[in-house]
Coordinates of C-alpha atoms in Angstrom, one line a residue:
X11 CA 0.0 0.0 0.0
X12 CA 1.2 3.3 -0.7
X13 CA 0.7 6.9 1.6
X14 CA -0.3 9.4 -0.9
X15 CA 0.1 13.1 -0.1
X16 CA -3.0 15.9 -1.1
X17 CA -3.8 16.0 -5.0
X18 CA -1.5 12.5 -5.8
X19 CA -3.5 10.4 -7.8
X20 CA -3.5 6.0 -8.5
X21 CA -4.4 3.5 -10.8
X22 CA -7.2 1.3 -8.9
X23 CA -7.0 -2.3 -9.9
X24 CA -10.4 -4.0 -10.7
X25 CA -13.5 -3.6 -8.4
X26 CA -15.5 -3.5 -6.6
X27 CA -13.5 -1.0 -4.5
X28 CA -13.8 -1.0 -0.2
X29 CA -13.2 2.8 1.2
X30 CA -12.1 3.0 4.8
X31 CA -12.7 6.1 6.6
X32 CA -11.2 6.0 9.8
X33 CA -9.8 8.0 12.5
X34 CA -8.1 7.2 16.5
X35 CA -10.5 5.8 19.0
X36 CA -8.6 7.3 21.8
X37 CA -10.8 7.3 25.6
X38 CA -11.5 10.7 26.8
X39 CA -10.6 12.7 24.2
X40 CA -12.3 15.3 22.4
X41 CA -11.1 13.4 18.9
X42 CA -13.1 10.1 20.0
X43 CA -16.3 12.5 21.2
X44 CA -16.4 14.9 18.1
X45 CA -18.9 13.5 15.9
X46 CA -18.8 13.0 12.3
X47 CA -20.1 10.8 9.6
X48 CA -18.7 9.7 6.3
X49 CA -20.8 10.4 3.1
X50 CA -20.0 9.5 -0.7
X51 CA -21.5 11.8 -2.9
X52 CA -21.6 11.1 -7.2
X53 CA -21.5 13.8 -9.6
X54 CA -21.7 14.0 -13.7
X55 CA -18.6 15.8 -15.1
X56 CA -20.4 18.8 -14.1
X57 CA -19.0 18.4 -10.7
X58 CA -23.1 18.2 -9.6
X59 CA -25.4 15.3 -8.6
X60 CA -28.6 14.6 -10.6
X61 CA -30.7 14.2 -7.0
X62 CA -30.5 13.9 -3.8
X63 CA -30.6 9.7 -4.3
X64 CA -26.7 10.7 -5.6
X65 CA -25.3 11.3 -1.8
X66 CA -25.2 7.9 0.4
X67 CA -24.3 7.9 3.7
X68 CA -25.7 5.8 6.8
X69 CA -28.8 7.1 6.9
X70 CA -29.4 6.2 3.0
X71 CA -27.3 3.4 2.7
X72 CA -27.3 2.6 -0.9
X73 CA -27.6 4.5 -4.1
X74 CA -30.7 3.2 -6.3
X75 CA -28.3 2.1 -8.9
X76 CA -26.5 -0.3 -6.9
X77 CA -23.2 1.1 -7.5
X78 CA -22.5 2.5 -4.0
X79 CA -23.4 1.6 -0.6
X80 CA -22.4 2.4 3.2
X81 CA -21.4 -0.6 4.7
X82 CA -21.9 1.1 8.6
X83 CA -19.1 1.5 11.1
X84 CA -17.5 0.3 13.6
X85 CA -14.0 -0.2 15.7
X86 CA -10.6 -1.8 14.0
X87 CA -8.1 -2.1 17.0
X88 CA -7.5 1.9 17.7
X89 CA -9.4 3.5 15.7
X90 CA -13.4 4.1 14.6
X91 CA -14.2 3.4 11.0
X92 CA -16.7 3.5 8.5
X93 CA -17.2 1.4 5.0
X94 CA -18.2 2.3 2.2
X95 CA -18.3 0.0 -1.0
X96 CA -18.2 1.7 -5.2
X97 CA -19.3 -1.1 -7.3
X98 CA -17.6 0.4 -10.2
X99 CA -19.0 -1.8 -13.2
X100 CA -22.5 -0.5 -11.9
X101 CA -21.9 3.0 -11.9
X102 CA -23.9 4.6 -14.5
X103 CA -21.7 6.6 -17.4
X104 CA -23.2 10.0 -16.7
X105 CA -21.5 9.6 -13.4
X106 CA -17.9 10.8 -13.6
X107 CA -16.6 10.7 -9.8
X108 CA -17.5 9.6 -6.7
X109 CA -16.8 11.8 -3.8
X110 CA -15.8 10.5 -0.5
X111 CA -16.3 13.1 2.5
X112 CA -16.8 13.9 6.1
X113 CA -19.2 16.2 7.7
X114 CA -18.7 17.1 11.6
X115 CA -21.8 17.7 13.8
X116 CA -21.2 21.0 16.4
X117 CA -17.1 20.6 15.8
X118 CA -14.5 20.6 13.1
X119 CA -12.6 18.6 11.9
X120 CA -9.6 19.6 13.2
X121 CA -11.1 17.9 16.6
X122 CA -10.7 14.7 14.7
X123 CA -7.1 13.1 15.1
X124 CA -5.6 10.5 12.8
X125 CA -8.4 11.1 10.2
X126 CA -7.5 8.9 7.0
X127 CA -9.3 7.8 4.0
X128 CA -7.9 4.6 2.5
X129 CA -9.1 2.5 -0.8
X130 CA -8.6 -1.2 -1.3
X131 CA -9.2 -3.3 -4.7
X132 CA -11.5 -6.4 -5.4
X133 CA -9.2 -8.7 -3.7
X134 CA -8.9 -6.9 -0.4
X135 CA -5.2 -5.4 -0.5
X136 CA -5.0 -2.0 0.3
X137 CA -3.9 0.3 -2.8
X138 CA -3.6 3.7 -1.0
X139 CA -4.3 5.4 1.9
X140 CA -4.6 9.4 2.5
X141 CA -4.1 10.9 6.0
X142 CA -4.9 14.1 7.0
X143 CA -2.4 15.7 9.3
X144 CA -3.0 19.4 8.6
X145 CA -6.6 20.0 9.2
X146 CA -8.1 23.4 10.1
X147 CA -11.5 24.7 10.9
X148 CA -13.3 23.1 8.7
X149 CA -17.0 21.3 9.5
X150 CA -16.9 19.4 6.1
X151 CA -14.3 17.9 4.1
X152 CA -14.3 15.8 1.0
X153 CA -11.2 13.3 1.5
X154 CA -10.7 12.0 -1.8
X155 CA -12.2 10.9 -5.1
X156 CA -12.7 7.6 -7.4
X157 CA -13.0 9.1 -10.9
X158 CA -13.0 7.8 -14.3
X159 CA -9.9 7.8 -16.6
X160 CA -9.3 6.4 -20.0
X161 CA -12.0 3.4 -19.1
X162 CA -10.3 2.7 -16.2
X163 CA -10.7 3.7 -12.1
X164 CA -8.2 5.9 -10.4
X165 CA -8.3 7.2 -6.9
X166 CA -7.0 10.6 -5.7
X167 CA -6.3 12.6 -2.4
X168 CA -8.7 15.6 -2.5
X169 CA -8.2 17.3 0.9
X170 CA -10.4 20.1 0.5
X171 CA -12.3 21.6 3.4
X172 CA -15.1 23.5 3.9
X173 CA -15.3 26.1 6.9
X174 CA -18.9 26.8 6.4
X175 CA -19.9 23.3 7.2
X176 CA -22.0 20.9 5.6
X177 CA -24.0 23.4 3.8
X178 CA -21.2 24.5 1.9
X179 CA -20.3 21.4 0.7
X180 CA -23.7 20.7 -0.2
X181 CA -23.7 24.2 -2.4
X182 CA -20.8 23.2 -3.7
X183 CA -22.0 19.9 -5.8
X184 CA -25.4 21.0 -6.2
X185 CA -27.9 19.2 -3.3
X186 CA -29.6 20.7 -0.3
X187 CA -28.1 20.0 3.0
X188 CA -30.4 18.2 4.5
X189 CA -29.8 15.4 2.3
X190 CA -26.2 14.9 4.3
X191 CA -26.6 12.9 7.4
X192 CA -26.8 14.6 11.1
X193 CA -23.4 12.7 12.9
X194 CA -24.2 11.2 15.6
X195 CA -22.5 9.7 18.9
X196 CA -19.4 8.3 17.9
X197 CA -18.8 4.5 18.5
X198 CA -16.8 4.2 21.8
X199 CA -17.0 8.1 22.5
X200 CA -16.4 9.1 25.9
X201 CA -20.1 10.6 26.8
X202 CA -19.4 12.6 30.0
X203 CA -16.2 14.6 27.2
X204 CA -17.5 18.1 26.0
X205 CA -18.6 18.7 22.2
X206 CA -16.6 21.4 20.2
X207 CA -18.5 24.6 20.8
X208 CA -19.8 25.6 17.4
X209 CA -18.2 27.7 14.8
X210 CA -18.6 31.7 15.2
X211 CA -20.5 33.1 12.5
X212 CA -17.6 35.0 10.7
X213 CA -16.2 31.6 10.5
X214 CA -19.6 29.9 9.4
X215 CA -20.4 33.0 6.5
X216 CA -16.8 31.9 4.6
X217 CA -16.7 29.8 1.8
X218 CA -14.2 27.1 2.4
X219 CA -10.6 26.5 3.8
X220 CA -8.4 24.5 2.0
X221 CA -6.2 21.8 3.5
X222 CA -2.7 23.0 3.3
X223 CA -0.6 20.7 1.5
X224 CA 3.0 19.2 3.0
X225 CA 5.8 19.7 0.7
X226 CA 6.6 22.5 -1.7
X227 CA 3.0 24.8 -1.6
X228 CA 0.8 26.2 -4.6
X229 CA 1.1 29.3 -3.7
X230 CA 0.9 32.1 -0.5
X231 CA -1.2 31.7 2.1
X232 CA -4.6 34.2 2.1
X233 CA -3.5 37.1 3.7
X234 CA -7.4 37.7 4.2
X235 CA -10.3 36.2 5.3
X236 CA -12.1 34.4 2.5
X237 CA -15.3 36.3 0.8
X238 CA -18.7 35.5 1.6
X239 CA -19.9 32.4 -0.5
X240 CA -22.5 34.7 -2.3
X241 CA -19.8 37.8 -3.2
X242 CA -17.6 35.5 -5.6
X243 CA -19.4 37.0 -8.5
X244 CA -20.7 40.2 -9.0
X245 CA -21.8 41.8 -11.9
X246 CA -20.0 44.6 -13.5
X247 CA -22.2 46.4 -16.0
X248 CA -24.3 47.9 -14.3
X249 CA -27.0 44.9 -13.5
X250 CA -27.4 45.0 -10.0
X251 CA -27.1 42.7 -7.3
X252 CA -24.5 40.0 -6.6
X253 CA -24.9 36.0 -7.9
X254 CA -27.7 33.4 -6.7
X255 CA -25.2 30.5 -5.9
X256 CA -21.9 30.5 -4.1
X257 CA -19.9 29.5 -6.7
X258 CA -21.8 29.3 -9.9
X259 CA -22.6 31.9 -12.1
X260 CA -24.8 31.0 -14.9
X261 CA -25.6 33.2 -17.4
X262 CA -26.6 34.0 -21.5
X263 CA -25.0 36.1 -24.1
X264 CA -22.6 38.4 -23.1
X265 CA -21.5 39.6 -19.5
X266 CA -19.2 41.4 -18.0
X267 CA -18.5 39.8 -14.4
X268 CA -16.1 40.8 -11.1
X269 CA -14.9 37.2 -10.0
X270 CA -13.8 37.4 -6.7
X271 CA -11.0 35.2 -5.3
X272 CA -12.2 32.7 -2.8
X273 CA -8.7 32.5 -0.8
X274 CA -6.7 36.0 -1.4
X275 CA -2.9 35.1 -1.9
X276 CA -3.4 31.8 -4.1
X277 CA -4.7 31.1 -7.8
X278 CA -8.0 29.4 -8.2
X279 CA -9.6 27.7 -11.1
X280 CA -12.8 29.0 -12.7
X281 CA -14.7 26.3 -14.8
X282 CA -16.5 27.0 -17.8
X283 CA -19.3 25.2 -19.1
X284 CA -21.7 26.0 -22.3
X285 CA -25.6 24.7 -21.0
X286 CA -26.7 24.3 -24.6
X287 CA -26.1 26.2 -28.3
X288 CA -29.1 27.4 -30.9
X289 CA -26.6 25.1 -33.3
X290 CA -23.8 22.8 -33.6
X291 CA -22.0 26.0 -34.6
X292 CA -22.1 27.6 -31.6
X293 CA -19.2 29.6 -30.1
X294 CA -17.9 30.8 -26.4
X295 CA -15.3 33.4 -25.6
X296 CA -13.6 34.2 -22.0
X297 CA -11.7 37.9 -22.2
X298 CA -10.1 38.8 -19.0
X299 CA -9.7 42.9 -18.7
X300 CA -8.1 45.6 -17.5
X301 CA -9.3 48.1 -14.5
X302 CA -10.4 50.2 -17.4
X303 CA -12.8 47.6 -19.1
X304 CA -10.0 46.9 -21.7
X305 CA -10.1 43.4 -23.1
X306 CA -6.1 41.9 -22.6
X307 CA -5.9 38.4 -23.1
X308 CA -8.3 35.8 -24.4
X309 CA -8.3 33.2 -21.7
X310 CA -10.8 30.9 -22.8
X311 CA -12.7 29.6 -26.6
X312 CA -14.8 27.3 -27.8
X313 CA -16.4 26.6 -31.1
X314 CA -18.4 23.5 -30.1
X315 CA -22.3 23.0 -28.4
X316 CA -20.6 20.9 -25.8
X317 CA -17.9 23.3 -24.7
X318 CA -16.6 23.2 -20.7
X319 CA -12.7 23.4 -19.5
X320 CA -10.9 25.2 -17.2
X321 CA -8.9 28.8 -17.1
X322 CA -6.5 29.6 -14.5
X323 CA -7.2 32.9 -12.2
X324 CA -5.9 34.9 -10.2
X325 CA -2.4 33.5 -10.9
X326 CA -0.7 36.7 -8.9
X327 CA -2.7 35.8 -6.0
X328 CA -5.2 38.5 -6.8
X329 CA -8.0 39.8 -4.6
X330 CA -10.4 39.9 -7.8
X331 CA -10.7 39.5 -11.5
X332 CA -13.0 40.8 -14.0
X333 CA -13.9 38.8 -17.6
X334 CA -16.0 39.2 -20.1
X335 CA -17.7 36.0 -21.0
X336 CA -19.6 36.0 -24.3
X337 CA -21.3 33.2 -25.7
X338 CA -24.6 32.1 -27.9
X339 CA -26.7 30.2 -25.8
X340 CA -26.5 29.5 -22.2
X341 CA -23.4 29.6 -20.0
X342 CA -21.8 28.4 -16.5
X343 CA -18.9 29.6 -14.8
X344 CA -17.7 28.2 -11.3
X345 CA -15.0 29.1 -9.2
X346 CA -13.2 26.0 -7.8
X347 CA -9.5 25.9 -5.2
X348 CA -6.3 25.2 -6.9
X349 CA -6.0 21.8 -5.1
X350 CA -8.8 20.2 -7.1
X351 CA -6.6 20.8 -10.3
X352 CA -5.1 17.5 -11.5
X353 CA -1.7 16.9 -10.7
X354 CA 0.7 16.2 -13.8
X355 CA 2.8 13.1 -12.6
X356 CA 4.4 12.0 -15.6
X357 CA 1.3 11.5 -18.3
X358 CA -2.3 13.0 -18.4
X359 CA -4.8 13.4 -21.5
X360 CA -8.1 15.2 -21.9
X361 CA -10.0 17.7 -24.0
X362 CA -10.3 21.6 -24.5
X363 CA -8.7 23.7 -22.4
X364 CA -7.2 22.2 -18.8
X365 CA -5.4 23.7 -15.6
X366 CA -2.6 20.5 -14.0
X367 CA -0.1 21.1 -11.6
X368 CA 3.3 19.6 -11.7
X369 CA 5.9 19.2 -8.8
X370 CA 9.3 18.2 -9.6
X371 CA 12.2 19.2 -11.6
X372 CA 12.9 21.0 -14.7
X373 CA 12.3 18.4 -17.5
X374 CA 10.8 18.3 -21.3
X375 CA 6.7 18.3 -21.7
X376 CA 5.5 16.5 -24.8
X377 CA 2.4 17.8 -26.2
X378 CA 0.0 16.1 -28.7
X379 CA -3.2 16.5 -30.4
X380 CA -6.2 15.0 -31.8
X381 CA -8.6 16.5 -33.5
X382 CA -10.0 17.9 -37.0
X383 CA -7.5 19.0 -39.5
X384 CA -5.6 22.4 -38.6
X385 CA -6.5 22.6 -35.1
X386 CA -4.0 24.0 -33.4
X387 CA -3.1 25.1 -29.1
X388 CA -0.9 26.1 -26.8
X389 CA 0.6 24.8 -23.4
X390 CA 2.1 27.3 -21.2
X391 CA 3.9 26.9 -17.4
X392 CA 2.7 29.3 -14.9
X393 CA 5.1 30.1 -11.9
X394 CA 4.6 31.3 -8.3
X395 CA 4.7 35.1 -9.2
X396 CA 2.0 34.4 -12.2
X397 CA 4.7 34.9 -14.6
X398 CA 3.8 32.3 -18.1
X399 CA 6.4 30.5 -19.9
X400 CA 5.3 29.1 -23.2
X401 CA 6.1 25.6 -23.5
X402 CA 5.1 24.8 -27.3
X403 CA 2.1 25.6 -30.2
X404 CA 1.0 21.8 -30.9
X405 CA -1.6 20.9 -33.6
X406 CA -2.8 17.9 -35.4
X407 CA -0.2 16.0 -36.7
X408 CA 1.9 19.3 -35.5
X409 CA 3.4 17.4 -31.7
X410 CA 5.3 20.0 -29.8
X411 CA 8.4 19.0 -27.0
X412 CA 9.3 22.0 -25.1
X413 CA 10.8 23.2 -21.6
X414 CA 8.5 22.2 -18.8
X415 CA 9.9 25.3 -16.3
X416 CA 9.9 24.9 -12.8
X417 CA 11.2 27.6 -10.3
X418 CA 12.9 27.2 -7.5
X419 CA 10.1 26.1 -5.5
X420 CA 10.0 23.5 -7.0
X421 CA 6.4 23.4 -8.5
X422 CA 4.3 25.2 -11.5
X423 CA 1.1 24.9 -13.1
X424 CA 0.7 23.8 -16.6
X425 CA -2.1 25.3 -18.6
X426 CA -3.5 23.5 -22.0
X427 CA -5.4 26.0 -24.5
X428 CA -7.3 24.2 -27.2
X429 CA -10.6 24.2 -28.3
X430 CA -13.0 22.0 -27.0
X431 CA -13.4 20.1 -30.9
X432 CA -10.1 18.6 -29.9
X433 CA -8.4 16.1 -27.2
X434 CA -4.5 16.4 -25.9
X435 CA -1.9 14.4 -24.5
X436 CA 1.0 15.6 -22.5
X437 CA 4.0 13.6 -21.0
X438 CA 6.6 14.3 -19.3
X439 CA 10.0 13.3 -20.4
X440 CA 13.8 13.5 -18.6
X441 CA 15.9 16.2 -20.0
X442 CA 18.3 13.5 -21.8
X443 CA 15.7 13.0 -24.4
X444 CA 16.5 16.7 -25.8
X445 CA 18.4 16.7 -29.3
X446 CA 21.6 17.1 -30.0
X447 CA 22.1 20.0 -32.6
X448 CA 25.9 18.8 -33.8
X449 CA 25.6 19.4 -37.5
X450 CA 22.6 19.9 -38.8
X451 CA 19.0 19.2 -37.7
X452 CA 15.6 19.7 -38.7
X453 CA 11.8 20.3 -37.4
X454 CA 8.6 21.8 -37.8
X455 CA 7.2 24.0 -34.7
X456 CA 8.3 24.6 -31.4
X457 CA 11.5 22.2 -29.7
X458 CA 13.8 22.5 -27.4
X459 CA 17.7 21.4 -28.2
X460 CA 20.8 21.1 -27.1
X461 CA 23.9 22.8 -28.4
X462 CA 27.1 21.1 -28.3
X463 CA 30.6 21.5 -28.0
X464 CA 31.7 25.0 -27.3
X465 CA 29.0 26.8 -29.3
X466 CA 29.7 28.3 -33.1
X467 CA 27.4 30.0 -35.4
X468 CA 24.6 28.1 -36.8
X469 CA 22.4 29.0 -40.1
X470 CA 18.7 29.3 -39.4
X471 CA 16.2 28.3 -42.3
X472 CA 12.6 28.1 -42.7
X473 CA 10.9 25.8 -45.1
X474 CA 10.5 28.2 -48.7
X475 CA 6.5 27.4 -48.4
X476 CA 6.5 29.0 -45.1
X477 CA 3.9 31.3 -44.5
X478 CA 5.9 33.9 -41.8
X479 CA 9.8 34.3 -41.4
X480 CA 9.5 34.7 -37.6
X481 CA 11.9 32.0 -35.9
X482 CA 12.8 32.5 -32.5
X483 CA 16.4 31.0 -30.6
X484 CA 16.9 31.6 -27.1
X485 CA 18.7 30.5 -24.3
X486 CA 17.5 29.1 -20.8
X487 CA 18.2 29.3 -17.5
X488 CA 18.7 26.5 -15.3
X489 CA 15.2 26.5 -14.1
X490 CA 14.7 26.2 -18.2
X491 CA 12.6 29.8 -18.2
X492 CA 13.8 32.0 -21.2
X493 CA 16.8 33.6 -20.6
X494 CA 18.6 35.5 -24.1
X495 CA 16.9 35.6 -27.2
X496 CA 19.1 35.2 -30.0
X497 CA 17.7 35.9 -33.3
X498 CA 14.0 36.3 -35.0
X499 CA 14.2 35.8 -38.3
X500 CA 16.2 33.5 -40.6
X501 CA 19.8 34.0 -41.0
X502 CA 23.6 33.4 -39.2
X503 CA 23.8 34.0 -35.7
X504 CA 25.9 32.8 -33.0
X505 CA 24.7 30.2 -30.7
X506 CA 26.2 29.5 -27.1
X507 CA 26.4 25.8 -25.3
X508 CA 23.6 24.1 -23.5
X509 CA 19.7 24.3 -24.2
X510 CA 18.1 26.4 -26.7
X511 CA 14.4 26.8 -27.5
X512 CA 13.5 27.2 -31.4
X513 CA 9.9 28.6 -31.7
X514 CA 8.2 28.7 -34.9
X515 CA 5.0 27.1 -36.5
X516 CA 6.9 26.9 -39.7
X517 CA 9.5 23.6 -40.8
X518 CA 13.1 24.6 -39.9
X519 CA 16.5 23.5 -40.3
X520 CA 20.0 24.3 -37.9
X521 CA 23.1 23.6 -39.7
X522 CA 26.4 24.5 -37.9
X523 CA 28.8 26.4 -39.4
X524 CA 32.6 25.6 -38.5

């Protein structure tokens, strides 16, 4: 069994699969006397349930499909457990992920020590285990996730709390609250120990709290108090009144909106999804803008009905954003943590536009693409102080290998842009699969290379049928961000040792000159 740390995901071998949450059983303390409950909740790739028949817990024990069912609770050796048991061949295929989660009853659950979610396959070994050993004030928190991946089951450590309680986790995925179970007397709790007092009202009016995760972190730490789950919207064009939900904004047409960061210091992720189109040719445009109302950077597209991906915000930290969404039919935006973005750990595919996070060092991101003829995206690296490196334009039939830049905290995020129409691929490769430029070598778009010898001037030409003459060379640093640009056009230019990015979308060749 492996101990997986907060966003690490794992391949779960074949079903049906028996989740353990647990937590110490220790006499007379306030851990064994907090009460809480485990729940599994299922959601469509929406991130929302289609009922309240979609969250099982021990007061509905088993989901009308069959696919997942509390098993009850009781005491293994120290600690208190409960069971619950994902069926996955019977899970229906509008259901994408199946939530496991806690919800504490007049405490938090930073009263609960040694809480730990762990998943075993059909045969009984245990695969993984998460354990929590940084919780905060949080009443609810979803402990990790079985999802869906490439017709096969993986299981990941969520870790993401909720200060507001229960009822913001319920907001969160779509279902009222009373549909999650009241806790009740733990098994084995001390009944003559206290309860938690209850949370104080600022802390109940905030949003969420997210889990902070050991090792290098994704970003600062809030240097404010979270917003008020109904102020992460507001409108900007003169429409009064702030949004409905606490983290969805639908929508119609075009808006301009004021997205307010949900934790002040750290990046977020805010989820687009298109409701439905008047035709197949439908289209859906994110612009984020300037304090002025000045559009400056198209964050988001999509030419397709069933558009929905993800944009990275506030990668400064900011307290706010505004964007101008614009689309023909019906529209969704939600604002969700950084931690629920996927983590990159070697190889991850999906389609449209995507947020990952990678942790590790400095290495070479391969980029592919499937899709209708002359699609074409980008991937980009996003640092600590929101700064973007661009890693590669990829297209169909067009792959792209460029530096994956990681700063010296060790982490970035990795942002794919493509529309919708198309799917992508990325892996992550060791730097000693970089090419050698020694005489002469040749490619078509964006790669990264590696000069030999003590460096010499090298002849740069583009393919005669090329459409522009812009051809970038530059240099990197060590933490493979761009360092020196060397030339822009075609011609003879001098070229220094070590690693050099080319970037064109036109055919290419190097040839050293001695």
């Amino acid at each position: 069994m492996t101990i997986i740390l907060k966003g690490a995901n794992t391949l779960l071998p074949a079903g049906p699969f028996r989740v353990t949450v647990a937590r110490e059983a220790r006499p007379g303390t306030a851990a064994v006397a907090a009460a809480v409950a485990a729940v599994a909740v299922l959601v469509d790739a929406a991130g929302r349930v289609r009922g309240e028949a979609d969250v099982v817990h021990g007061g509905r024990r088993a989901h009308p499909s069959g696919a997942v069912r509390h098993l009850g609770g009781g005491v293994e050796g120290e600690l208190l457990v409960e069971w619950v048991e994902v069926d996955e061949e019977a899970v229906e295929a509008d259901v994408q992920r199946v939530l496991i989660a806690v919800v504490a009853a007049g405490g938090t659950s930073a009263a609960v020590a040694g809480l730990s979610v762990e998943v075993a396959g059909g045969e009984g070994a245990a695969v993984a285990r998460y354990e929590v050993v940084d919780g905060g004030g949080e009443g609810a928190l979803v402990l990790g996730e079985c999802y869906r991946r490439n017709g096969a089951w993986r299981f990941r450590a969520v870790g993401q709390g909720y200060a507001a309680g229960p009822a913001a986790l319920a907001a969160d995925f779509g279902f009222p609250v009373e549909a999650l179970p009241v806790p009740g007397p733990a098994v084995g709790a001390d009944p003559a120990e206290p309860l938690p007092g209850p949370a104080s009202d600022a802390t109940a009016d905030r949003v969420s709290s997210l889990v902070k995760v050991p090792g290098p972190a994704v970003g600062a730490e809030p240097a404010t108090a979270p917003p008020r789950a109904d102020e992460l919207f507001r409108k900007t064009s003169g429409e009064a009144g702030p949004v409905h939900a606490a983290t969805v904004q639908e929508g119609r047409g075009k808006q301009e909106l004021t997205v307010v960061n949900p934790a002040p210091g750290r990046p977020a992720i805010v989820e687009y999804e298109r409701l439905d189109g008047p035709s197949r040719h439908s289209w859906f445009y994110v612009w984020r803008l300037d304090e002025q109302g000045g559009v400056t950077e198209l964050t988001a597209f999509a030419t397709t009905r069933d558009a929905r991906g993800q944009l990275l915000a506030f990668a400064k930290g900011e307290p706010e954003v505004r964007l101008r969404v614009e689309g023909s039919g019906d529209w969704r935006l939600r604002v969700r943590p950084i931690d629920t973005a996927e983590v990159l750990d070697g190889y991850a595919e999906g389609k449209g536009q995507a947020v990952l996070r990678y942790a590790g060092p400095p290495a070479l991101l391969r980029a592919t693409c499937d899709g209708p003829e002359g699609t074409t995206g980008y991937v980009h690296t996003v640092q600590s102080d929101g700064t973007g490196q661009r890693v590669g334009r990829f297209g169909t039939g067009m792959p792209t290998t460029g530096p994956l830049a990681v700063g010296p905290e060790g982490w970035c995020h990795v942002v794919v842009k493509l529309d919708p129409v198309a799917s992508w691929r990325l892996e992550v490769l060791p730097l000693d699969r970089v090419r050698e430029l020694r005489e002469e070598l040749s490619g078509h778009g964006w790669e990264l290379l590696e000069m030999t010898g003590t460096g010499t001037k090298v002849r740069v030409r583009l393919d005669r049928r090329a459409e522009s003459d812009s051809v970038v060379l530059a240099t990197l640093d060590a933490y493979l961000r761009p360092e020196r640009q060397l030339c822009a056009k075609p011609g003879v230019y001098p070229v220094p040792p070590g690693l050099v990015a080319v970037r064109t979308a036109e055919k290419w060749t190097l040839k050293v000159r001695r």
